[in-house]
Short mmCIF file of C-alpha atoms in Angstrom, two decimals:
data_model
loop_
_atom_site.label_atom_id
_atom_site.label_comp_id
_atom_site.label_asym_id
_atom_site.label_seq_id
_atom_site.Cartn_x
_atom_site.Cartn_y
_atom_site.Cartn_z
CA VAL A 43 127.99 357.09 101.85
CA MET A 44 127.01 357.37 105.10
CA PRO A 45 124.06 358.84 104.91
CA HIS A 46 123.23 358.46 108.69
CA GLN A 47 125.93 359.35 110.57
CA THR A 48 126.74 363.18 108.28
CA SER A 49 125.19 365.00 105.51
CA LEU A 50 125.01 368.30 103.94
CA GLY A 51 122.97 369.25 106.18
CA GLY A 52 125.27 368.45 109.08
CA ASP A 53 128.51 370.43 110.74
CA ALA A 54 132.28 369.68 110.62
CA PHE A 55 136.00 370.84 112.17
CA TRP A 56 138.84 371.57 110.59
CA LEU A 57 142.13 371.06 112.31
CA ILE A 58 144.50 371.77 108.78
CA TYR A 59 148.50 371.59 108.60
CA THR A 60 150.22 373.71 105.81
CA ALA A 61 154.00 371.46 105.60
CA ALA A 62 155.24 374.67 103.10
CA SER A 63 155.16 376.75 106.39
CA GLY A 64 154.99 374.79 108.71
CA GLN A 65 151.13 376.67 110.17
CA LEU A 66 148.42 374.80 111.54
CA ILE A 67 145.56 376.61 111.55
CA GLY A 68 141.88 375.38 112.52
CA LEU A 69 138.58 375.86 111.01
CA ASN A 70 134.83 376.05 112.87
CA ALA A 71 132.64 375.58 110.61
CA SER A 72 129.36 374.42 112.98
CA GLY A 73 126.19 376.52 112.21
CA ARG A 74 124.09 378.34 115.15
CA SER A 75 120.08 378.45 115.90
CA PRO A 76 118.01 380.37 113.52
CA TYR A 77 117.24 384.36 114.83
CA GLY A 78 113.35 382.73 115.73
CA LEU A 79 114.37 380.35 118.65
CA SER A 80 114.66 381.44 122.12
CA LEU A 81 114.08 380.51 125.53
CA GLU A 82 111.16 382.05 125.56
CA THR A 83 109.87 380.73 122.05
CA LEU A 84 110.35 376.95 123.54
CA ARG A 85 108.96 378.06 126.85
CA ALA A 86 105.26 379.30 124.50
CA LYS A 87 104.75 375.22 123.17
CA ASN A 88 105.16 374.15 126.91
CA LEU A 89 108.92 372.68 126.42
CA VAL A 90 111.14 372.31 129.19
CA GLU A 91 113.74 369.77 127.51
CA MET A 92 116.01 370.76 124.01
CA PRO A 93 114.39 368.38 121.40
CA VAL A 94 115.96 365.91 119.64
CA ARG A 95 113.96 364.89 116.84
CA GLY A 96 112.01 366.86 114.15
CA PRO A 97 112.42 371.27 112.96
CA LEU A 98 113.11 372.74 116.07
CA PRO A 99 117.11 371.05 117.33
CA ILE A 100 117.37 371.50 113.32
CA THR A 101 120.07 374.45 113.42
CA VAL A 102 122.29 375.69 110.65
CA PRO A 103 124.23 372.98 109.16
CA GLY A 104 127.37 374.57 108.10
CA ALA A 105 129.15 371.86 106.81
CA VAL A 106 129.08 372.87 103.05
CA ALA A 107 130.81 376.29 104.70
CA GLY A 108 133.32 374.80 105.58
CA TRP A 109 134.58 372.32 102.41
CA ASP A 110 134.41 375.31 100.16
CA THR A 111 136.48 377.93 102.17
CA ALA A 112 138.97 375.30 103.61
CA LEU A 113 139.05 374.38 99.69
CA ALA A 114 139.56 378.04 98.52
CA SER A 115 142.77 377.85 101.02
CA HIS A 116 144.22 375.12 100.66
CA GLY A 117 143.20 373.59 98.51
CA THR A 118 143.75 372.65 95.06
CA MET A 119 141.41 370.37 92.67
CA PRO A 120 138.04 372.77 91.88
CA LEU A 121 134.85 371.88 94.10
CA ALA A 122 133.01 370.47 91.11
CA ARG A 123 136.14 367.81 90.85
CA VAL A 124 135.63 366.23 94.24
CA LEU A 125 132.46 366.53 94.10
CA ALA A 126 132.15 364.74 91.13
CA PRO A 127 132.95 360.84 93.31
CA ALA A 128 130.66 361.19 95.13
CA ILE A 129 127.78 362.40 92.25
CA GLU A 130 128.18 359.50 91.13
CA TYR A 131 127.77 357.03 94.49
CA ALA A 132 125.04 358.99 95.10
CA GLU A 133 123.95 358.54 91.01
CA ASN A 134 124.40 354.91 90.42
CA GLY A 135 124.41 353.43 93.81
CA PHE A 136 126.83 351.31 96.40
CA PRO A 137 126.33 348.36 97.73
CA LEU A 138 124.43 348.89 102.02
CA ASN A 139 126.89 348.21 104.45
CA VAL A 140 125.52 346.88 107.35
CA GLU A 141 126.23 349.29 109.33
CA LEU A 142 123.39 351.88 107.25
CA VAL A 143 120.86 348.81 107.17
CA LYS A 144 121.50 348.82 111.39
CA ALA A 145 120.78 351.74 110.80
CA ILE A 146 117.67 351.99 109.27
CA ALA A 147 116.12 349.04 111.26
CA GLN A 148 117.19 350.70 114.21
CA TYR A 149 115.70 353.97 113.77
CA GLU A 150 112.42 352.98 111.82
CA ASP A 151 109.36 353.42 113.95
CA GLU A 152 110.80 356.44 115.23
CA LEU A 153 111.70 358.44 112.20
CA ALA A 154 109.12 356.69 109.98
CA SER A 155 106.22 359.63 110.74
CA PHE A 156 108.69 362.01 108.95
CA GLN A 157 107.20 361.64 104.78
CA SER A 158 110.69 362.52 103.87
CA TRP A 159 113.00 359.83 105.73
CA ARG A 160 110.76 357.53 104.79
CA ASP A 161 111.10 358.07 100.97
CA THR A 162 114.51 358.71 101.42
CA PHE A 163 116.12 355.12 103.51
CA LEU A 164 112.69 352.63 102.81
CA PRO A 165 112.18 353.22 99.05
CA GLN A 166 109.71 350.98 98.16
CA GLY A 167 108.15 351.56 101.19
CA ARG A 168 110.85 348.01 103.11
CA ARG A 169 113.29 348.11 104.60
CA PRO A 170 116.24 347.51 102.13
CA ALA A 171 118.96 344.93 102.43
CA VAL A 172 123.07 344.74 103.16
CA GLY A 173 124.46 344.76 99.59
CA GLU A 174 121.40 346.53 97.40
CA ARG A 175 121.81 348.85 95.98
CA PHE A 176 121.27 351.99 97.81
CA ARG A 177 120.23 355.48 95.38
CA GLN A 178 120.12 358.63 96.40
CA PRO A 179 118.81 360.84 92.22
CA GLN A 180 117.93 363.70 94.33
CA LEU A 181 121.10 364.05 96.19
CA ALA A 182 122.66 363.22 93.38
CA GLN A 183 121.18 366.20 92.25
CA THR A 184 121.60 368.51 95.24
CA LEU A 185 124.87 367.86 94.46
CA ARG A 186 125.06 368.78 90.88
CA LEU A 187 123.75 371.88 92.06
CA LEU A 188 126.88 372.22 94.49
CA ALA A 189 128.91 371.56 91.40
CA GLN A 190 127.59 374.04 89.11
CA ASP A 191 126.42 377.10 91.02
CA GLY A 192 128.95 377.07 93.98
CA VAL A 193 128.39 376.93 97.39
CA SER A 194 126.41 380.29 97.71
CA THR A 195 123.36 378.39 95.99
CA PHE A 196 123.49 376.21 99.64
CA TYR A 197 122.97 379.12 102.11
CA ARG A 198 121.19 381.49 99.61
CA GLY A 199 119.79 380.02 96.42
CA GLU A 200 117.71 377.35 94.51
CA ILE A 201 119.27 374.92 98.00
CA ALA A 202 118.52 377.36 100.77
CA GLN A 203 115.25 377.36 100.14
CA LYS A 204 114.32 374.28 99.77
CA ILE A 205 115.11 373.91 103.10
CA VAL A 206 113.74 376.44 105.14
CA ASP A 207 110.68 375.20 102.93
CA CYS A 208 111.59 371.70 104.66
CA VAL A 209 112.22 373.49 108.05
CA GLN A 210 108.82 375.73 108.35
CA ARG A 211 106.67 373.01 107.01
CA ALA A 212 107.88 371.21 109.50
CA GLY A 213 106.55 373.37 112.76
CA GLY A 214 110.71 374.98 112.37
CA MET A 215 111.88 378.04 113.02
CA LEU A 216 114.77 378.59 110.91
CA ALA A 217 115.22 380.79 107.58
CA ALA A 218 116.82 382.70 104.87
CA GLN A 219 117.80 385.08 107.43
CA ASP A 220 119.25 382.09 109.00
CA LEU A 221 121.18 380.65 106.30
CA ALA A 222 122.52 384.04 104.81
CA GLU A 223 124.37 384.92 107.11
CA HIS A 224 126.11 381.94 108.48
CA TYR A 225 129.99 382.53 107.93
CA VAL A 226 132.62 380.05 109.51
CA GLU A 227 135.91 380.75 111.52
CA TRP A 228 139.81 380.28 111.09
CA VAL A 229 140.33 379.72 114.86
CA ALA A 230 144.19 379.35 116.16
CA PRO A 231 144.54 376.10 117.42
CA LEU A 232 144.11 374.62 121.67
CA SER A 233 147.30 373.38 122.70
CA THR A 234 149.35 371.25 126.04
CA THR A 235 152.44 368.76 126.81
CA TYR A 236 152.29 365.39 127.38
CA ARG A 237 155.56 363.95 127.96
CA GLY A 238 157.82 365.10 124.93
CA HIS A 239 154.34 366.30 122.61
CA THR A 240 152.21 368.72 122.21
CA ILE A 241 148.59 367.71 121.42
CA TYR A 242 146.69 370.37 119.65
CA GLU A 243 143.05 370.60 119.73
CA MET A 244 140.36 373.06 118.90
CA PRO A 245 138.87 375.58 120.78
CA PRO A 246 135.35 376.58 121.78
CA ASN A 247 132.63 375.56 120.64
CA SER A 248 134.03 372.23 120.49
CA ARG A 249 134.69 369.62 123.99
CA GLY A 250 138.63 369.54 122.34
CA ALA A 251 140.15 372.17 126.06
CA ILE A 252 138.56 369.35 128.11
CA ALA A 253 140.99 366.77 126.33
CA LEU A 254 143.88 368.74 126.86
CA ALA A 255 143.10 369.94 130.34
CA ALA A 256 142.85 366.44 131.24
CA LEU A 257 146.18 365.27 129.66
CA ASN A 258 146.92 368.06 132.01
CA ILE A 259 146.55 365.71 135.42
CA LEU A 260 147.92 362.88 133.91
CA GLU A 261 151.69 363.84 133.21
CA GLY A 262 152.23 364.19 137.00
CA VAL A 263 150.60 361.10 137.09
CA GLU A 264 152.78 357.49 136.56
CA VAL A 265 150.07 356.28 134.20
CA ALA A 266 152.60 353.75 133.08
CA SER A 267 153.71 352.10 136.57
CA ALA A 268 149.50 352.07 136.46
CA GLY A 269 149.51 348.83 134.83
CA PHE A 270 148.28 348.13 130.48
CA GLN A 271 144.53 347.82 130.78
CA THR A 272 144.06 347.89 135.01
CA ALA A 273 141.69 348.99 136.45
CA ALA A 274 144.08 350.88 138.15
CA MET A 275 145.46 352.80 134.93
CA ALA A 276 141.00 352.88 133.42
CA HIS A 277 140.39 354.27 136.38
CA LEU A 278 142.86 357.16 136.49
CA LEU A 279 142.52 357.66 133.00
CA LEU A 280 138.22 358.52 133.90
CA GLU A 281 139.45 360.87 136.55
CA ALA A 282 141.92 362.57 134.93
CA TYR A 283 138.47 363.57 132.57
CA ARG A 284 136.15 363.87 135.24
CA LEU A 285 137.63 365.84 136.55
CA ALA A 286 138.91 368.26 133.50
CA ALA A 287 134.86 368.20 132.36
CA ALA A 288 133.79 369.06 135.29
CA GLN A 289 135.59 372.40 135.55
CA LEU A 290 136.21 372.75 131.23
CA GLU A 291 132.75 371.97 129.94
CA PRO A 292 131.57 375.58 131.22
CA ALA A 293 133.54 377.40 129.23
CA CYS A 294 133.44 375.42 126.15
CA SER A 295 130.26 377.37 125.28
CA ASP A 296 130.21 379.79 122.48
CA PRO A 297 133.24 382.00 122.87
CA ASP A 298 130.83 385.19 121.51
CA PHE A 299 128.45 384.57 124.24
CA SER A 300 130.81 383.06 126.93
CA GLY A 301 132.19 386.37 127.81
CA ILE A 302 134.93 383.53 129.23
CA GLY A 303 138.58 385.26 126.61
CA SER A 304 142.07 383.09 126.09
CA ALA A 305 143.14 384.52 129.00
CA VAL A 306 141.09 382.38 131.44
CA LEU A 307 141.14 379.07 128.78
CA ASP A 308 144.53 379.09 128.93
CA ARG A 309 144.22 379.41 132.67
CA LEU A 310 142.44 376.63 132.79
CA ILE A 311 144.75 374.58 130.19
CA SER A 312 147.87 375.12 132.34
CA LYS A 313 149.04 372.76 134.28
CA GLU A 314 148.84 374.62 137.41
CA PHE A 315 145.51 374.82 137.33
CA ALA A 316 146.01 370.83 136.21
CA GLY A 317 147.80 370.71 139.58
CA GLN A 318 145.00 371.69 141.62
CA LEU A 319 142.85 369.35 140.03
CA ARG A 320 145.33 366.29 140.29
CA SER A 321 144.94 366.86 144.22
CA GLN A 322 140.95 366.06 143.89
CA LEU A 323 141.77 362.69 142.04
CA ALA A 324 139.55 360.06 144.54
CA LEU A 325 142.09 357.06 143.72
CA ASP A 326 140.42 353.97 144.70
CA GLN A 327 136.55 354.59 143.99
CA ALA A 328 134.47 355.98 141.25
CA THR A 329 132.61 359.55 140.63
CA PRO A 330 129.33 359.87 139.44
CA PHE A 331 130.23 361.66 135.91
CA ALA A 332 127.92 364.61 135.08
CA PRO A 333 125.14 363.31 132.62
CA GLU A 334 126.16 362.86 128.02
CA THR A 335 125.16 363.32 125.26
CA GLY A 336 125.50 361.18 121.97
CA THR A 337 126.09 362.00 118.42
CA ASN A 338 126.46 359.75 114.94
CA THR A 339 129.58 360.38 113.73
CA ILE A 340 132.43 360.20 110.23
CA TYR A 341 136.23 361.45 111.25
CA LEU A 342 138.52 361.31 109.22
CA ALA A 343 142.98 361.76 108.78
CA VAL A 344 145.18 362.49 105.53
CA VAL A 345 148.54 363.74 104.69
CA ASP A 346 149.75 363.91 101.67
CA GLY A 347 152.78 363.41 100.80
CA ARG A 348 154.11 366.42 100.64
CA GLY A 349 153.51 366.46 104.66
CA ASN A 350 149.95 368.41 104.90
CA ALA A 351 148.10 366.57 107.18
CA VAL A 352 144.30 367.65 108.16
CA SER A 353 142.15 365.91 110.92
CA LEU A 354 138.40 366.28 109.54
CA ILE A 355 135.49 365.55 111.60
CA GLU A 356 131.98 365.39 110.52
CA SER A 357 128.44 365.01 112.33
CA SER A 358 124.96 365.00 111.74
CA TYR A 359 124.50 365.12 115.63
CA TYR A 360 122.16 362.63 115.97
CA THR A 361 122.15 358.58 114.15
CA PHE A 362 120.03 360.35 110.86
CA GLY A 363 119.95 363.53 112.90
CA SER A 364 116.84 365.26 113.12
CA GLY A 365 114.79 363.18 110.78
CA LEU A 366 113.92 365.16 108.40
CA VAL A 367 115.39 365.01 104.43
CA VAL A 368 115.15 367.60 103.21
CA GLU A 369 111.96 367.71 99.64
CA GLU A 370 113.76 367.25 96.59
CA ALA A 371 117.52 367.45 97.93
CA GLY A 372 117.51 363.90 99.91
CA PHE A 373 120.93 364.97 102.32
CA VAL A 374 118.78 364.35 106.07
CA LEU A 375 119.00 367.69 108.97
CA GLN A 376 121.20 367.64 112.03
CA ASN A 377 119.87 368.15 114.66
CA ARG A 378 122.69 369.86 116.63
CA GLY A 379 120.32 371.48 118.41
CA GLY A 380 119.22 368.93 120.52
CA HIS A 381 122.35 369.40 122.88
CA PHE A 382 121.61 373.15 123.69
CA SER A 383 120.35 373.52 127.56
CA LEU A 384 116.89 375.00 128.67
CA ASP A 385 117.88 375.79 131.74
CA PRO A 386 118.56 380.15 131.66
CA THR A 387 121.02 379.78 134.13
CA SER A 388 123.67 377.04 132.27
CA PRO A 389 126.75 378.46 129.79
CA ASN A 390 125.00 376.35 126.50
CA ARG A 391 121.43 377.88 127.70
CA LEU A 392 119.37 378.49 123.99
CA ALA A 393 120.45 381.96 122.70
CA PRO A 394 118.92 382.86 119.02
CA HIS A 395 122.06 382.90 116.32
CA LYS A 396 124.30 380.81 119.05
CA ARG A 397 126.19 377.26 118.51
CA THR A 398 125.73 374.73 120.89
CA LEU A 399 128.74 373.68 123.18
CA HIS A 400 130.21 371.49 120.89
CA THR A 401 131.89 366.62 120.76
CA LEU A 402 133.69 367.09 117.68
CA MET A 403 137.35 367.34 118.38
CA PRO A 404 139.40 366.63 115.52
CA ALA A 405 143.21 366.64 117.22
CA MET A 406 146.63 366.22 116.41
CA ALA A 407 149.96 365.82 118.14
CA PHE A 408 153.36 367.23 116.84
CA ARG A 409 156.60 365.26 117.88
CA ASP A 410 159.99 368.27 118.09
CA GLY A 411 157.92 370.84 116.08
CA ARG A 412 156.41 368.43 113.31
CA PRO A 413 153.03 366.67 113.03
CA TRP A 414 153.21 362.32 114.31
CA LEU A 415 150.25 362.07 115.24
CA VAL A 416 146.77 363.16 113.53
CA PHE A 417 143.59 361.06 115.25
CA GLY A 418 140.30 361.86 116.24
CA SER A 419 136.68 359.10 117.44
CA MET A 420 133.39 359.38 116.26
CA GLY A 421 131.59 359.16 120.00
CA GLY A 422 129.80 362.63 120.93
CA THR A 423 130.63 363.22 124.41
CA GLY A 424 133.06 360.36 124.73
CA GLN A 425 134.89 361.46 122.06
CA ALA A 426 137.71 362.29 124.52
CA GLN A 427 138.20 359.44 126.81
CA THR A 428 138.42 357.83 123.45
CA GLN A 429 141.87 360.24 122.66
CA LEU A 430 142.93 359.82 126.32
CA GLN A 431 142.94 355.60 126.19
CA LEU A 432 144.62 356.40 122.35
CA LEU A 433 147.13 358.81 123.38
CA THR A 434 148.20 356.97 126.60
CA ASN A 435 148.40 353.83 124.66
CA ILE A 436 151.39 355.12 122.46
CA ILE A 437 152.61 357.30 124.97
CA ASP A 438 153.40 355.89 128.59
CA PHE A 439 152.81 351.35 126.72
CA GLY A 440 154.69 351.55 123.12
CA LEU A 441 151.87 349.89 121.94
CA ASN A 442 151.81 351.04 117.56
CA VAL A 443 149.17 353.54 116.26
CA GLN A 444 146.76 349.98 115.07
CA GLN A 445 147.65 347.61 118.58
CA ALA A 446 146.39 351.99 120.12
CA ILE A 447 143.35 351.27 118.78
CA GLU A 448 142.12 347.76 118.42
CA ALA A 449 142.56 347.95 122.59
CA PRO A 450 139.87 347.60 124.78
CA ARG A 451 138.43 350.17 125.18
CA TRP A 452 135.57 352.25 128.05
CA VAL A 453 133.59 354.50 127.77
CA LYS A 454 131.70 356.23 131.17
CA GLY A 455 128.05 358.56 130.76
CA ALA A 456 125.20 359.02 128.98
CA THR A 457 124.74 357.98 125.09
CA LEU A 458 121.96 360.04 124.12
CA ALA A 459 120.42 363.79 125.10
CA GLY A 460 118.52 364.11 129.01
CA GLN A 461 119.48 359.97 129.89
CA LEU A 462 121.03 360.06 133.31
CA ASN A 463 122.78 356.86 132.39
CA ASP A 464 126.01 356.83 134.86
CA ASP A 465 127.74 352.91 134.52
CA LEU A 466 131.09 352.20 132.88
CA ARG A 467 130.49 350.94 129.03
CA ILE A 468 133.24 347.90 129.27
CA GLU A 469 134.59 345.44 126.02
CA ASN A 470 134.56 342.17 126.82
CA ARG A 471 137.92 341.51 126.37
CA LEU A 472 138.60 343.51 129.57
CA PRO A 473 141.35 341.28 131.57
CA GLU A 474 138.05 339.35 133.87
CA THR A 475 140.71 341.25 137.21
CA THR A 476 140.34 343.54 135.61
CA GLN A 477 136.35 344.30 135.05
CA ARG A 478 136.60 342.52 139.08
CA ALA A 479 138.22 345.43 140.06
CA LEU A 480 136.29 348.50 139.33
CA THR A 481 132.95 346.30 140.54
CA ALA A 482 134.83 346.96 143.58
CA MET A 483 136.09 349.79 143.95
CA GLY A 484 131.93 351.22 143.01
CA TYR A 485 131.47 351.29 138.88
CA ARG A 486 128.60 349.32 137.47
CA LEU A 487 129.67 347.90 134.98
CA ALA A 488 128.01 347.75 131.35
CA ARG A 489 128.71 345.22 129.25
CA LEU A 490 128.53 345.40 125.65
CA GLY A 491 130.23 342.63 124.19
CA ASP A 492 134.48 341.61 122.65
CA TRP A 493 133.65 344.70 120.18
CA SER A 494 131.11 347.94 120.31
CA ASP A 495 130.81 350.83 117.90
CA ARG A 496 129.86 352.53 121.02
CA THR A 497 132.88 352.58 123.09
CA GLY A 498 134.66 354.68 119.91
CA GLN A 499 135.42 354.41 116.14
CA ALA A 500 138.86 355.80 116.42
CA HIS A 501 141.20 356.61 113.46
CA ALA A 502 144.57 357.82 113.45
CA ILE A 503 148.31 358.12 110.47
CA LEU A 504 151.07 358.02 112.17
CA ILE A 505 154.00 359.46 110.83
CA ASP A 506 157.96 358.21 111.26
CA GLN A 507 159.57 361.48 110.23
CA ALA A 508 162.74 359.59 110.77
CA GLU A 509 162.07 356.48 108.33
CA HIS A 510 159.29 359.09 106.20
CA MET A 511 156.69 356.54 106.82
CA LEU A 512 153.20 357.21 106.71
CA HIS A 513 150.80 354.59 109.85
CA GLY A 514 147.54 353.83 109.42
CA ALA A 515 145.54 352.81 111.68
CA ALA A 516 141.90 352.53 111.19
CA ASP A 517 139.13 351.04 114.23
CA PRO A 518 137.76 347.55 113.55
CA ARG A 519 134.59 348.69 114.95
CA SER A 520 133.19 351.27 112.24
CA GLU A 521 133.25 350.73 108.91
CA GLY A 522 136.51 352.82 108.40
CA LEU A 523 140.21 351.66 106.86
CA ALA A 524 143.12 352.68 106.16
CA ALA A 525 144.59 352.94 103.06
CA GLY A 526 147.78 354.87 100.81
CA TRP A 527 148.45 355.88 96.97
#
């Protein structure tokens, strides 16, 4: 029901906690670039920047293999049963929500050149209205095929052929070999401690390590003494993130290519290294950020009655991904390759069969060795900034989880690939005194209204082990909700 934000054609990252064993493990279900796509290939096309729409930024969709792997190892139901509700919604439709209709209107001019996109999202050649029933019969058939034949059809069978035909017909490089050789990886999460809590994030090619390094910087500062929602508080969090991102981002590219081993990564997220970075905090003035990029994503936090927990994030990267919808299959293909750099000196430079630096970063926090907070946020490279605000709101300022998510928020940096925007985007609910003080410090403010999804869309479940209570919280900035049964 959110086909503009995620699809079968996207990527996913999982953190999975099993209560019976006490084990937390990560699952990297991100896809790789085509073997036929390289710096030389794009130079021959006279390209100096990675395209962000169309066939060239399409990488292997990794999410479907992730579903299959997670279900096989931790699930209790067959794939056909899991897919049944999705098939129902695709076949019989659902009333269009405001966000999807807004997205269609916003991107219609940009994406209308793609016939398959028009056929899918402009039925009968017109823009649909809020509340209108939206049916996706081709997607329903694709899901039925997955339920019947299993995930192998997606990577080596009928669906795979449809994907390849779609991309190559449009001039892209994705081939049958790229899909057939796709695999997901079980990984050990990275962690650090913050004021008595252990925070877990995904390792590279996720940017999760950046959040951990920023928390290490903040732990050596009295964040609470800065005051809630003050300019001093916002500046501290922004500076910690800036320093962490500058040092950690080069280390967060595909480890199969970066040559950066666990020893180097452990040092970068160590308390000792954070102490060195902390000495570089600019405490009274704004400092420019490096350019960043945006995304469109969904996030899920789940805890069951046995204490098992999942933090899952999926994405097609940009809104409507590449803009290409697989003909006769009904799903958008991601444009995750748009995050690659064409600079041959960049750690995140394009190469064949490589995973790009990824914005997706599901998270969990433990207290006394058990899950305490399952959390994450949509929002591209702003995800780490949103996570820092959520954690400090709860841990340093004592807000409950819903209050922490609803608090006025800010995000600094560009939102789309290729932009050089260094604005500090804020919600108008941030106190006026704080806004004036931030301006005086040199921040260029971009006011977004009282509530804006451009500052992230966070969701979380706080687990009260003592009271055996789950506190779910959803972000009013998104279409999500907290539900228990």
